């Protein structure tokens, strides 16, 4: 629990104002706990109410999304956009389309995004959006009608210099395309209002790969600097089989690891020879099918029903790339018992606080999501730069910038932890390094009376 009376008061206020929002409270608590030494050293934070302000979104927009399905029936979903903090740049963060989406989930993601975006070193504020719409099993036309209806309302609140959404779970290139088309129709302007766009209409090379690649660049730097190790010769397990997981697999393999397991929300596949990524891409990206299909196409592979079993597969490096709270204490203990040396979070908040404690007390190198998966949003910011310049950079240029950003994020988080007496604790270091820049900007910009 908190030592500082100020932090106790701030957290009690968040609990009172956001009852039952467990994901949001979990995310706030983790950040505030890391800030103990920062608050002790900087009385101005309390004097100017910086923490009370940073935990309250600047603006929250909840809206009705009605659309007509293929049977002619009216469907109603709820849309969300939480514009959390614009101290250092326009709001920026993805759009999640998943039945589990609610205010707590979007607020936790938006809150995390503030610090993640700050860590990239680029001028982007924090936001997040989404809907409880389930894209699974929908036809292309249904997806298009939903996206158009969603954007019809969202367009009133976003803009290239105001708020720039992107993809997330359930929102890939297809959905971004439909949303972009609708925005353009409504506003009659061709601007960089969304990122993750197709390459023919303003998208950036390497954006698709960026989160997974960035995760591996971060983990590689962490392994080198903190353990004199690398991916070479290591066995890895990656949960999920979506955008982040697929490109994390690609880069980890390129760096010399063997990825032996991947999953989706039904179960996981284990392939002792190393997952054949081309087969996964065909099933998930082209056919939009289920991962269990893998065992019908690759000899010697096994399928196991249920997601959490993947953490019982023996590995040196674990990369959770599916969703929040997918590694609990029991899964963390199973990983440690099997000798894991590093965990890198590709998904947002995939480890519960209890799981993180297990990793930290076992001396496992732990790369927290805010830092380790920032490559996606960093490359989105590079897409914004290219759109503003009306230029396209090469894949190599973008990838080199991405790598540089991830290496810098590692060192900034590492150094911030060391500065405040928590050497090696990248959870605290990432929170502090991300916070200091945003807090500085908030202090400089004054309080609105
Ligand atoms: P995708 O929709 O492309 O893939 C998500 C993957 O996770 C799928 O394999 C999906 O399985 C699985 N999954 C989703 N929800 C659950 C669940 N409740 N339980 C178990 N498995 C689940 O999403 P992304 O790859 O883009 O995102 C994955 C994670 O990475 C998210 O936490 C996201 O916030 C985070 N992230 C994404 C970024 C990006 O650039 N895309 C940037 C930074 C973070 P199924 O197919 O069965 O649904």
CSV table of C-alpha atoms and ligand atoms in Angstrom, one decimal:
chain,number,residue,atom,x,y,z
A,1,UNK,CA,0.0,0.0,0.0
A,2,UNK,CA,1.0,3.7,-0.2
A,3,UNK,CA,3.4,5.4,2.2
A,4,UNK,CA,2.7,8.9,1.1
A,5,UNK,CA,-0.5,10.5,2.5
A,6,UNK,CA,-0.9,12.4,-0.7
A,7,UNK,CA,-0.9,9.2,-2.8
A,8,UNK,CA,-3.3,7.6,-0.4
A,9,UNK,CA,-5.7,10.5,-0.8
A,10,UNK,CA,-5.4,10.5,-4.6
A,11,UNK,CA,-6.0,6.8,-4.9
A,12,UNK,CA,-9.0,6.9,-2.5
A,13,UNK,CA,-10.5,9.6,-4.7
A,14,UNK,CA,-10.0,7.5,-7.8
A,15,UNK,CA,-11.7,4.5,-6.1
A,16,UNK,CA,-14.6,6.7,-4.9
A,17,UNK,CA,-15.2,8.2,-8.3
A,18,UNK,CA,-14.8,5.0,-10.4
A,19,UNK,CA,-16.5,2.3,-8.4
A,20,UNK,CA,-16.1,-1.2,-9.7
A,21,UNK,CA,-13.8,-0.3,-12.6
A,22,UNK,CA,-11.2,-2.9,-11.7
A,23,UNK,CA,-8.9,-2.7,-14.7
A,24,UNK,CA,-8.7,1.1,-14.4
A,25,UNK,CA,-8.1,1.0,-10.7
A,26,UNK,CA,-5.4,-1.7,-11.2
A,27,UNK,CA,-3.6,0.5,-13.8
A,28,UNK,CA,-3.8,3.6,-11.7
A,29,UNK,CA,-2.6,1.9,-8.6
A,30,UNK,CA,0.5,0.4,-10.3
A,31,UNK,CA,1.5,3.8,-11.6
A,32,UNK,CA,0.9,5.6,-8.3
A,33,UNK,CA,2.9,3.0,-6.3
A,34,UNK,CA,5.9,3.6,-8.6
A,35,UNK,CA,5.7,7.4,-7.9
A,36,UNK,CA,6.3,7.2,-4.1
A,37,UNK,CA,9.9,8.5,-4.4
A,38,UNK,CA,9.0,11.1,-7.1
A,39,UNK,CA,6.3,12.6,-5.0
A,40,UNK,CA,8.6,12.7,-1.9
A,41,UNK,CA,11.2,14.6,-3.9
A,42,UNK,CA,8.8,17.0,-5.7
A,43,UNK,CA,6.4,18.8,-3.3
A,44,UNK,CA,5.2,20.9,-6.3
A,45,UNK,CA,3.3,17.8,-7.6
A,46,UNK,CA,1.0,18.0,-4.6
A,47,UNK,CA,0.8,21.8,-4.4
A,48,UNK,CA,-0.3,21.9,-8.0
A,49,UNK,CA,-2.6,18.9,-7.8
A,50,UNK,CA,-0.8,17.1,-10.6
A,51,UNK,CA,-1.8,13.6,-9.6
A,52,UNK,CA,-5.5,14.4,-9.0
A,53,UNK,CA,-5.5,15.9,-12.5
A,54,UNK,CA,-3.6,13.1,-14.3
A,55,UNK,CA,-6.0,10.4,-13.0
A,56,UNK,CA,-9.0,12.2,-14.4
A,57,UNK,CA,-9.6,12.1,-18.2
A,58,UNK,CA,-9.8,15.5,-19.8
A,59,UNK,CA,-12.8,14.3,-21.7
A,60,UNK,CA,-14.9,11.0,-22.0
A,61,UNK,CA,-17.2,10.5,-24.9
A,62,UNK,CA,-19.7,7.5,-24.8
A,63,UNK,CA,-22.1,7.1,-27.7
A,64,UNK,CA,-24.6,4.9,-29.4
A,65,UNK,CA,-23.6,3.0,-32.6
A,66,UNK,CA,-26.5,1.7,-34.4
A,67,UNK,CA,-26.1,-0.3,-37.6
A,68,UNK,CA,-28.1,-2.8,-39.7
A,69,UNK,CA,-26.9,-6.4,-40.0
A,70,UNK,CA,-27.1,-8.7,-43.1
A,71,UNK,CA,-30.6,-9.9,-42.0
A,72,UNK,CA,-31.9,-6.4,-42.0
A,73,UNK,CA,-32.0,-6.3,-38.2
A,74,UNK,CA,-31.0,-3.2,-36.3
A,75,UNK,CA,-28.0,-3.7,-33.9
A,76,UNK,CA,-26.9,-1.3,-31.2
A,77,UNK,CA,-23.5,-1.1,-29.7
A,78,UNK,CA,-21.8,1.4,-27.4
A,79,UNK,CA,-18.9,3.5,-28.6
A,80,UNK,CA,-16.2,5.0,-26.4
A,81,UNK,CA,-13.4,7.6,-26.8
A,82,UNK,CA,-11.5,8.7,-23.7
A,83,UNK,CA,-9.3,11.7,-24.3
A,84,UNK,CA,-7.1,11.3,-21.3
A,85,UNK,CA,-4.2,13.8,-21.4
A,86,UNK,CA,-3.0,16.3,-24.0
A,87,UNK,CA,-0.2,17.9,-22.1
A,88,UNK,CA,2.5,16.8,-24.6
A,89,UNK,CA,0.6,16.4,-27.8
A,90,UNK,CA,-2.7,15.5,-29.5
A,91,UNK,CA,-4.5,12.5,-27.9
A,92,UNK,CA,-3.3,9.2,-29.5
A,93,UNK,CA,-4.3,5.6,-28.9
A,94,UNK,CA,-6.1,2.7,-30.6
A,95,UNK,CA,-9.7,1.6,-31.0
A,96,UNK,CA,-10.5,-1.8,-29.5
A,97,UNK,CA,-13.5,-3.7,-30.9
A,98,UNK,CA,-14.2,-6.6,-28.5
A,99,UNK,CA,-17.3,-7.7,-26.5
A,100,UNK,CA,-15.3,-7.2,-23.3
A,101,UNK,CA,-14.9,-3.5,-23.9
A,102,UNK,CA,-16.4,-1.2,-21.2
A,103,UNK,CA,-15.6,2.1,-19.6
A,104,UNK,CA,-13.0,0.5,-17.2
A,105,UNK,CA,-11.1,-1.2,-20.0
A,106,UNK,CA,-11.0,1.9,-22.2
A,107,UNK,CA,-9.9,4.1,-19.2
A,108,UNK,CA,-7.2,1.7,-18.2
A,109,UNK,CA,-5.9,1.7,-21.7
A,110,UNK,CA,-6.1,5.4,-22.1
A,111,UNK,CA,-4.4,6.0,-18.7
A,112,UNK,CA,-1.5,3.7,-19.7
A,113,UNK,CA,-1.2,5.3,-23.0
A,114,UNK,CA,-0.3,8.7,-21.4
A,115,UNK,CA,3.0,7.3,-20.1
A,116,UNK,CA,3.7,5.0,-23.0
A,117,UNK,CA,3.4,7.8,-25.5
A,118,UNK,CA,5.6,10.0,-23.3
A,119,UNK,CA,8.2,7.3,-23.2
A,120,UNK,CA,8.5,7.3,-27.0
A,121,UNK,CA,10.0,10.8,-26.9
A,122,UNK,CA,7.5,11.9,-29.5
A,123,UNK,CA,4.8,14.7,-29.1
A,124,UNK,CA,1.7,12.6,-28.5
A,125,UNK,CA,-0.8,12.7,-25.7
A,126,UNK,CA,-2.9,9.8,-24.3
A,127,UNK,CA,-6.3,8.5,-25.4
A,128,UNK,CA,-8.1,5.3,-26.2
A,129,UNK,CA,-11.4,4.2,-27.7
A,130,UNK,CA,-13.5,1.3,-28.8
A,131,UNK,CA,-16.8,-0.5,-28.7
A,132,UNK,CA,-18.3,-3.7,-27.3
A,133,UNK,CA,-18.9,-4.7,-31.0
A,134,UNK,CA,-17.7,-8.3,-31.7
A,135,UNK,CA,-16.1,-8.5,-35.2
A,136,UNK,CA,-15.9,-12.3,-35.0
A,137,UNK,CA,-18.3,-14.0,-37.5
A,138,UNK,CA,-19.4,-10.7,-39.1
A,139,UNK,CA,-19.4,-10.3,-42.8
A,140,UNK,CA,-17.3,-7.7,-44.5
A,141,UNK,CA,-20.4,-5.6,-45.2
A,142,UNK,CA,-21.4,-5.8,-41.6
A,143,UNK,CA,-18.0,-4.7,-40.5
A,144,UNK,CA,-18.2,-1.8,-43.0
A,145,UNK,CA,-21.6,-0.6,-41.8
A,146,UNK,CA,-20.5,-0.8,-38.1
A,147,UNK,CA,-17.2,1.1,-38.8
A,148,UNK,CA,-19.1,3.8,-40.8
A,149,UNK,CA,-21.7,4.3,-38.0
A,150,UNK,CA,-18.9,4.4,-35.4
A,151,UNK,CA,-17.0,7.0,-37.3
A,152,UNK,CA,-20.1,9.1,-38.0
A,153,UNK,CA,-20.1,10.1,-34.3
A,154,UNK,CA,-16.4,9.8,-33.6
A,155,UNK,CA,-15.6,12.3,-36.4
A,156,UNK,CA,-17.0,15.1,-34.4
A,157,UNK,CA,-14.4,14.7,-31.7
A,158,UNK,CA,-11.1,13.8,-33.5
A,159,UNK,CA,-8.8,15.5,-36.0
A,160,UNK,CA,-5.1,15.4,-37.2
A,161,UNK,CA,-4.1,18.0,-34.5
A,162,UNK,CA,-6.7,17.0,-31.9
A,163,UNK,CA,-7.0,13.2,-31.5
A,164,UNK,CA,-5.5,10.5,-33.8
A,165,UNK,CA,-6.9,7.0,-33.2
A,166,UNK,CA,-5.3,3.8,-34.5
A,167,UNK,CA,-5.8,0.0,-34.4
A,168,UNK,CA,-6.0,-2.3,-31.4
A,169,UNK,CA,-7.7,-5.7,-30.7
A,170,UNK,CA,-10.3,-6.3,-33.4
A,171,UNK,CA,-9.3,-3.2,-35.4
A,172,UNK,CA,-6.8,-3.9,-38.2
A,173,UNK,CA,-6.1,-2.5,-41.6
A,174,UNK,CA,-9.7,-3.4,-42.9
A,175,UNK,CA,-11.5,-1.5,-40.1
A,176,UNK,CA,-9.1,1.5,-40.2
A,177,UNK,CA,-9.8,1.7,-44.0
A,178,UNK,CA,-13.6,1.8,-43.5
A,179,UNK,CA,-13.3,4.3,-40.7
A,180,UNK,CA,-10.9,6.5,-42.7
A,181,UNK,CA,-13.2,6.5,-45.8
A,182,UNK,CA,-16.1,7.6,-43.7
A,183,UNK,CA,-14.2,10.4,-42.0
A,184,UNK,CA,-13.1,11.7,-45.4
A,185,UNK,CA,-16.6,11.6,-46.7
A,186,UNK,CA,-17.9,13.5,-43.7
A,187,UNK,CA,-15.2,16.1,-43.5
A,188,UNK,CA,-14.1,16.4,-47.1
A,189,UNK,CA,-10.4,16.5,-46.1
A,190,UNK,CA,-7.5,14.1,-46.6
A,191,UNK,CA,-5.5,14.3,-43.3
A,192,UNK,CA,-3.6,12.0,-41.0
A,193,UNK,CA,-6.6,11.6,-38.7
A,194,UNK,CA,-6.0,7.8,-38.2
A,195,UNK,CA,-2.9,5.8,-38.2
A,196,UNK,CA,-2.4,2.2,-39.3
A,197,UNK,CA,-3.8,3.2,-42.7
A,198,UNK,CA,-3.1,1.2,-45.9
A,199,UNK,CA,0.0,2.0,-47.8
A,200,UNK,CA,-1.8,3.5,-50.8
A,201,UNK,CA,-3.5,6.2,-48.7
A,202,UNK,CA,-1.0,7.5,-46.2
A,203,UNK,CA,0.0,4.5,-44.2
A,204,UNK,CA,3.6,4.0,-43.0
A,205,UNK,CA,5.8,1.1,-44.0
A,206,UNK,CA,6.7,-1.0,-40.9
A,207,UNK,CA,3.6,0.1,-38.9
A,208,UNK,CA,2.1,-3.4,-39.2
A,209,UNK,CA,5.2,-4.9,-37.9
A,210,UNK,CA,6.0,-2.2,-35.4
A,211,UNK,CA,4.6,-3.4,-32.0
A,212,UNK,CA,5.9,-6.9,-32.3
A,213,UNK,CA,9.3,-5.8,-33.7
A,214,UNK,CA,9.6,-3.1,-31.1
A,215,UNK,CA,8.9,-5.6,-28.3
A,216,UNK,CA,11.7,-7.8,-29.5
A,217,UNK,CA,14.1,-4.8,-29.9
A,218,UNK,CA,13.3,-3.8,-26.3
A,219,UNK,CA,13.7,-7.3,-24.9
A,220,UNK,CA,16.9,-7.8,-26.8
A,221,UNK,CA,18.4,-4.7,-25.3
A,222,UNK,CA,17.2,-5.7,-21.8
A,223,UNK,CA,18.8,-9.1,-22.2
A,224,UNK,CA,22.1,-7.6,-23.4
A,225,UNK,CA,22.3,-4.9,-20.8
A,226,UNK,CA,21.0,-6.7,-17.8
A,227,UNK,CA,22.1,-10.3,-18.4
A,228,UNK,CA,24.7,-10.3,-21.2
A,229,UNK,CA,22.3,-12.5,-23.1
A,230,UNK,CA,20.2,-12.3,-26.3
A,231,UNK,CA,17.5,-14.2,-28.2
A,232,UNK,CA,20.0,-16.4,-29.9
A,233,UNK,CA,19.4,-20.1,-29.1
A,234,UNK,CA,16.5,-19.4,-26.8
A,235,UNK,CA,13.1,-21.0,-26.7
A,236,UNK,CA,10.1,-18.6,-26.7
A,237,UNK,CA,6.4,-18.8,-26.1
A,238,UNK,CA,4.1,-16.1,-27.5
A,239,UNK,CA,0.5,-15.8,-26.6
A,240,UNK,CA,-2.1,-14.5,-29.1
A,241,UNK,CA,-1.9,-14.8,-32.8
A,242,UNK,CA,-2.9,-11.3,-33.9
A,243,UNK,CA,-1.0,-8.4,-35.1
A,244,UNK,CA,1.4,-8.1,-32.1
A,245,UNK,CA,2.0,-11.8,-31.7
A,246,UNK,CA,2.7,-12.5,-35.3
A,247,UNK,CA,5.3,-9.9,-35.8
A,248,UNK,CA,6.9,-10.6,-32.4
A,249,UNK,CA,7.3,-14.2,-33.6
A,250,UNK,CA,8.8,-13.0,-36.9
A,251,UNK,CA,11.4,-10.8,-35.2
A,252,UNK,CA,12.2,-13.2,-32.3
A,253,UNK,CA,12.9,-15.9,-34.9
A,254,UNK,CA,15.0,-13.5,-36.9
A,255,UNK,CA,17.0,-12.7,-33.8
A,256,UNK,CA,17.7,-16.4,-33.3
A,257,UNK,CA,15.0,-17.7,-31.0
A,258,UNK,CA,12.7,-20.7,-31.6
A,259,UNK,CA,9.0,-19.9,-30.9
A,260,UNK,CA,7.3,-23.2,-29.8
A,261,UNK,CA,3.8,-22.0,-28.9
A,262,UNK,CA,1.1,-19.5,-29.9
A,263,UNK,CA,-2.6,-19.1,-29.0
A,264,UNK,CA,-5.9,-17.5,-29.6
A,265,UNK,CA,-8.9,-17.0,-27.3
A,266,UNK,CA,-9.9,-20.7,-27.5
A,267,UNK,CA,-6.6,-22.5,-27.0
A,268,UNK,CA,-2.9,-22.9,-27.9
A,269,UNK,CA,-0.7,-24.8,-30.3
A,270,UNK,CA,2.6,-26.3,-29.4
A,271,UNK,CA,5.1,-27.2,-32.1
A,272,UNK,CA,8.4,-28.6,-30.8
A,273,UNK,CA,10.1,-27.9,-34.2
A,274,UNK,CA,9.2,-24.2,-34.0
A,275,UNK,CA,5.9,-22.6,-35.1
A,276,UNK,CA,5.6,-22.2,-38.9
A,277,UNK,CA,4.6,-18.6,-39.1
A,278,UNK,CA,3.5,-18.8,-42.7
A,279,UNK,CA,0.8,-21.3,-41.6
A,280,UNK,CA,-0.3,-19.0,-38.7
A,281,UNK,CA,-0.5,-16.0,-41.1
A,282,UNK,CA,-2.6,-17.9,-43.6
A,283,UNK,CA,-5.1,-19.1,-40.9
A,284,UNK,CA,-5.3,-15.8,-38.9
A,285,UNK,CA,-4.6,-13.0,-41.4
A,286,UNK,CA,-6.1,-14.5,-44.6
A,287,UNK,CA,-8.8,-16.9,-43.5
A,288,UNK,CA,-9.6,-15.3,-40.1
A,289,UNK,CA,-9.9,-18.8,-38.7
A,290,UNK,CA,-9.1,-20.5,-35.4
A,291,UNK,CA,-5.6,-21.5,-34.4
A,292,UNK,CA,-6.5,-25.1,-33.8
A,293,UNK,CA,-6.5,-25.5,-37.6
A,294,UNK,CA,-2.7,-25.4,-37.3
A,295,UNK,CA,-2.5,-29.1,-36.2
A,296,UNK,CA,-4.3,-30.2,-39.4
A,297,UNK,CA,-1.6,-28.6,-41.5
A,298,UNK,CA,1.6,-29.2,-39.5
A,299,UNK,CA,2.7,-32.7,-38.5
A,300,UNK,CA,3.8,-33.2,-34.9
A,301,UNK,CA,2.0,-30.1,-33.6
A,302,UNK,CA,-0.4,-30.3,-30.6
A,303,UNK,CA,-3.5,-28.3,-29.9
A,304,UNK,CA,-4.7,-27.7,-26.3
A,305,UNK,CA,-8.1,-26.1,-25.4
A,306,UNK,CA,-7.9,-23.1,-23.1
A,307,UNK,CA,-5.6,-20.1,-23.1
A,308,UNK,CA,-3.7,-20.2,-19.8
A,309,UNK,CA,-2.1,-23.6,-20.5
A,310,UNK,CA,0.4,-21.9,-22.8
A,311,UNK,CA,2.3,-20.7,-19.7
A,312,UNK,CA,3.1,-24.3,-18.7
A,313,UNK,CA,5.1,-24.8,-21.9
A,314,UNK,CA,8.8,-24.7,-21.0
A,315,UNK,CA,10.6,-21.6,-22.3
A,316,UNK,CA,13.4,-19.1,-21.7
A,317,UNK,CA,11.5,-16.1,-22.9
A,318,UNK,CA,7.7,-15.5,-22.6
A,319,UNK,CA,6.0,-12.8,-24.7
A,320,UNK,CA,2.3,-12.3,-23.7
A,321,UNK,CA,0.7,-10.6,-26.7
A,322,UNK,CA,-3.0,-11.3,-26.4
A,323,UNK,CA,-4.9,-9.3,-23.7
A,324,UNK,CA,-5.0,-7.9,-20.2
A,325,UNK,CA,-4.5,-10.1,-17.1
A,326,UNK,CA,-3.7,-13.2,-19.1
A,327,UNK,CA,-0.8,-14.2,-16.8
A,328,UNK,CA,-1.9,-14.7,-13.2
A,329,UNK,CA,0.1,-15.8,-10.2
A,330,UNK,CA,-0.2,-19.5,-10.9
A,331,UNK,CA,0.9,-19.0,-14.5
A,332,UNK,CA,3.8,-16.8,-13.4
A,333,UNK,CA,4.9,-19.5,-11.0
A,334,UNK,CA,4.7,-22.2,-13.7
A,335,UNK,CA,6.9,-20.1,-16.0
A,336,UNK,CA,9.5,-19.5,-13.2
A,337,UNK,CA,9.5,-23.2,-12.3
A,338,UNK,CA,10.3,-24.0,-15.9
A,339,UNK,CA,13.3,-21.6,-15.9
A,340,UNK,CA,12.0,-18.5,-17.7
A,341,UNK,CA,14.7,-15.8,-17.8
A,342,UNK,CA,12.8,-12.9,-19.4
A,343,UNK,CA,9.2,-11.8,-19.8
A,344,UNK,CA,8.3,-9.0,-22.3
A,345,UNK,CA,4.7,-7.7,-22.4
A,346,UNK,CA,3.5,-7.1,-25.9
A,347,UNK,CA,-0.2,-6.9,-24.8
A,348,UNK,CA,-1.4,-4.1,-22.5
A,349,UNK,CA,-1.3,-5.1,-18.8
A,350,UNK,CA,-1.1,-8.9,-19.5
A,351,UNK,CA,0.4,-9.7,-16.1
A,352,UNK,CA,-1.6,-9.3,-12.9
A,353,UNK,CA,0.2,-7.5,-10.0
A,354,UNK,CA,0.7,-10.8,-8.3
A,355,UNK,CA,2.3,-12.3,-11.4
A,356,UNK,CA,4.7,-9.3,-11.6
A,357,UNK,CA,5.7,-9.8,-8.0
A,358,UNK,CA,6.5,-13.5,-8.7
A,359,UNK,CA,8.7,-12.5,-11.7
A,360,UNK,CA,10.5,-9.8,-9.7
A,361,UNK,CA,11.2,-11.8,-6.7
A,362,UNK,CA,12.5,-14.7,-8.8
A,363,UNK,CA,14.9,-12.3,-10.6
A,364,UNK,CA,13.2,-12.7,-14.0
A,365,UNK,CA,13.9,-9.8,-16.3
A,366,UNK,CA,10.6,-8.1,-16.7
A,367,UNK,CA,9.7,-5.6,-19.5
A,368,UNK,CA,6.5,-3.8,-18.8
A,369,UNK,CA,4.0,-3.1,-21.5
A,370,UNK,CA,4.1,0.6,-21.3
A,371,UNK,CA,7.8,0.5,-22.3
A,372,UNK,CA,8.0,-2.7,-24.3
A,373,UNK,CA,5.0,-2.4,-26.6
A,374,UNK,CA,5.5,1.3,-27.3
A,375,UNK,CA,6.8,0.6,-30.7
A,376,UNK,CA,3.4,0.6,-32.3
A,377,UNK,CA,2.4,4.0,-31.1
A,378,UNK,CA,5.9,5.3,-31.8
A,379,UNK,CA,5.6,4.2,-35.4
A,380,UNK,CA,2.0,5.7,-35.6
A,381,UNK,CA,3.6,9.0,-34.6
A,382,UNK,CA,6.1,8.5,-37.4
A,383,UNK,CA,3.1,7.9,-39.7
A,384,UNK,CA,1.7,11.3,-38.5
A,385,UNK,CA,5.0,13.0,-39.3
A,386,UNK,CA,5.1,11.5,-42.8
A,387,UNK,CA,1.4,12.6,-43.4
A,388,UNK,CA,2.3,16.1,-42.3
A,389,UNK,CA,5.2,16.2,-44.6
A,390,UNK,CA,3.3,14.4,-47.4
A,391,UNK,CA,6.2,12.1,-47.8
A,392,UNK,CA,6.8,8.3,-47.3
A,393,UNK,CA,9.9,7.0,-45.7
A,394,UNK,CA,11.4,3.6,-46.7
A,395,UNK,CA,10.8,0.5,-44.5
A,396,UNK,CA,14.5,0.6,-43.5
A,397,UNK,CA,14.3,4.2,-42.4
A,398,UNK,CA,11.2,3.6,-40.3
A,399,UNK,CA,12.5,0.3,-38.8
A,400,UNK,CA,15.8,2.0,-37.9
A,401,UNK,CA,14.0,4.8,-36.1
A,402,UNK,CA,11.8,2.3,-34.3
A,403,UNK,CA,14.8,0.3,-33.1
A,404,UNK,CA,16.5,3.5,-31.9
A,405,UNK,CA,13.3,4.6,-30.0
A,406,UNK,CA,13.0,1.2,-28.3
A,407,UNK,CA,16.6,1.1,-27.2
A,408,UNK,CA,16.2,4.7,-25.8
A,409,UNK,CA,13.0,3.7,-24.0
A,410,UNK,CA,14.9,0.8,-22.3
A,411,UNK,CA,17.7,3.1,-21.2
A,412,UNK,CA,15.4,5.9,-20.0
A,413,UNK,CA,13.4,3.4,-17.9
A,414,UNK,CA,16.5,1.7,-16.6
A,415,UNK,CA,18.1,5.0,-15.6
A,416,UNK,CA,14.9,6.4,-14.0
A,417,UNK,CA,14.7,3.3,-11.8
A,418,UNK,CA,18.3,3.7,-10.8
A,419,UNK,CA,17.9,7.4,-10.1
A,420,UNK,CA,15.2,6.7,-7.5
A,421,UNK,CA,16.9,3.7,-5.9
A,422,UNK,CA,15.1,0.9,-7.6
A,423,UNK,CA,17.8,-0.4,-9.9
A,424,UNK,CA,16.6,-3.0,-12.4
A,425,UNK,CA,12.9,-2.4,-11.7
A,426,UNK,CA,11.7,-1.5,-15.2
A,427,UNK,CA,8.0,-1.3,-14.1
A,428,UNK,CA,8.9,1.6,-11.8
A,429,UNK,CA,11.4,3.1,-14.2
A,430,UNK,CA,9.0,3.2,-17.1
A,431,UNK,CA,6.2,4.7,-15.0
A,432,UNK,CA,8.6,7.4,-13.6
A,433,UNK,CA,10.3,8.3,-16.9
A,434,UNK,CA,6.9,8.5,-18.7
A,435,UNK,CA,5.4,10.5,-15.8
A,436,UNK,CA,8.1,13.1,-15.4
A,437,UNK,CA,7.8,14.5,-18.9
A,438,UNK,CA,4.0,14.8,-18.7
A,439,UNK,CA,4.0,16.2,-15.2
A,440,UNK,CA,6.6,18.8,-16.3
A,441,UNK,CA,4.3,19.9,-19.2
A,442,UNK,CA,1.3,20.0,-17.0
A,443,UNK,CA,3.1,22.2,-14.5
A,444,UNK,CA,4.3,24.5,-17.2
A,445,UNK,CA,0.8,24.9,-18.7
A,446,UNK,CA,-0.9,25.9,-15.5
A,447,UNK,CA,-4.3,25.0,-14.1
A,448,UNK,CA,-7.5,26.1,-15.8
A,449,UNK,CA,-9.5,28.4,-13.5
B,1,LIG,P1,-5.5,-8.6,-32.5
B,1,LIG,O1,-6.9,-8.4,-32.5
B,1,LIG,O2,-4.7,-8.6,-33.8
B,1,LIG,O3,-5.1,-10.0,-31.8
B,1,LIG,C1,-5.5,-10.3,-30.5
B,1,LIG,C2,-5.0,-11.7,-30.2
B,1,LIG,O4,-5.3,-11.9,-28.8
B,1,LIG,C3,-5.8,-12.7,-30.9
B,1,LIG,O5,-5.1,-13.9,-31.1
B,1,LIG,C4,-7.0,-13.0,-30.0
B,1,LIG,O6,-7.6,-14.3,-30.1
B,1,LIG,C5,-6.3,-12.9,-28.6
B,1,LIG,N1,-7.3,-12.4,-27.6
B,1,LIG,C6,-8.0,-11.3,-27.6
B,1,LIG,N2,-8.8,-11.2,-26.6
B,1,LIG,C7,-8.5,-12.3,-25.8
B,1,LIG,C8,-9.0,-12.7,-24.6
B,1,LIG,N3,-9.9,-12.1,-23.9
B,1,LIG,N4,-8.5,-13.9,-24.1
B,1,LIG,C9,-7.6,-14.6,-24.8
B,1,LIG,N5,-7.1,-14.2,-26.0
B,1,LIG,C10,-7.5,-13.1,-26.5
B,1,LIG,O7,-4.9,-7.5,-31.5
B,1,LIG,P2,-3.4,-7.0,-31.4
B,1,LIG,O8,-2.4,-8.0,-31.7
B,1,LIG,O9,-3.4,-5.7,-32.0
B,1,LIG,O10,-3.4,-6.6,-29.8
B,1,LIG,C11,-2.9,-7.6,-28.8
B,1,LIG,C12,-2.5,-6.8,-27.5
B,1,LIG,O11,-1.5,-5.9,-27.8
B,1,LIG,C13,-3.7,-6.0,-26.9
B,1,LIG,O12,-3.5,-6.0,-25.5
B,1,LIG,C14,-3.4,-4.6,-27.4
B,1,LIG,O13,-3.9,-3.6,-26.6
B,1,LIG,C15,-1.9,-4.6,-27.4
B,1,LIG,N6,-1.2,-3.6,-28.3
B,1,LIG,C16,-1.5,-3.6,-29.6
B,1,LIG,C17,-0.8,-2.6,-30.4
B,1,LIG,C18,-0.9,-2.6,-31.9
B,1,LIG,O14,-0.2,-1.9,-32.5
B,1,LIG,N7,-1.8,-3.4,-32.5
B,1,LIG,C19,0.1,-1.6,-29.8
B,1,LIG,C20,0.3,-1.8,-28.4
B,1,LIG,C21,-0.4,-2.7,-27.7
B,1,LIG,P3,-8.9,-14.4,-31.0
B,1,LIG,O15,-8.5,-14.4,-32.4
B,1,LIG,O16,-9.5,-15.7,-30.6
B,1,LIG,O17,-9.8,-13.3,-30.6
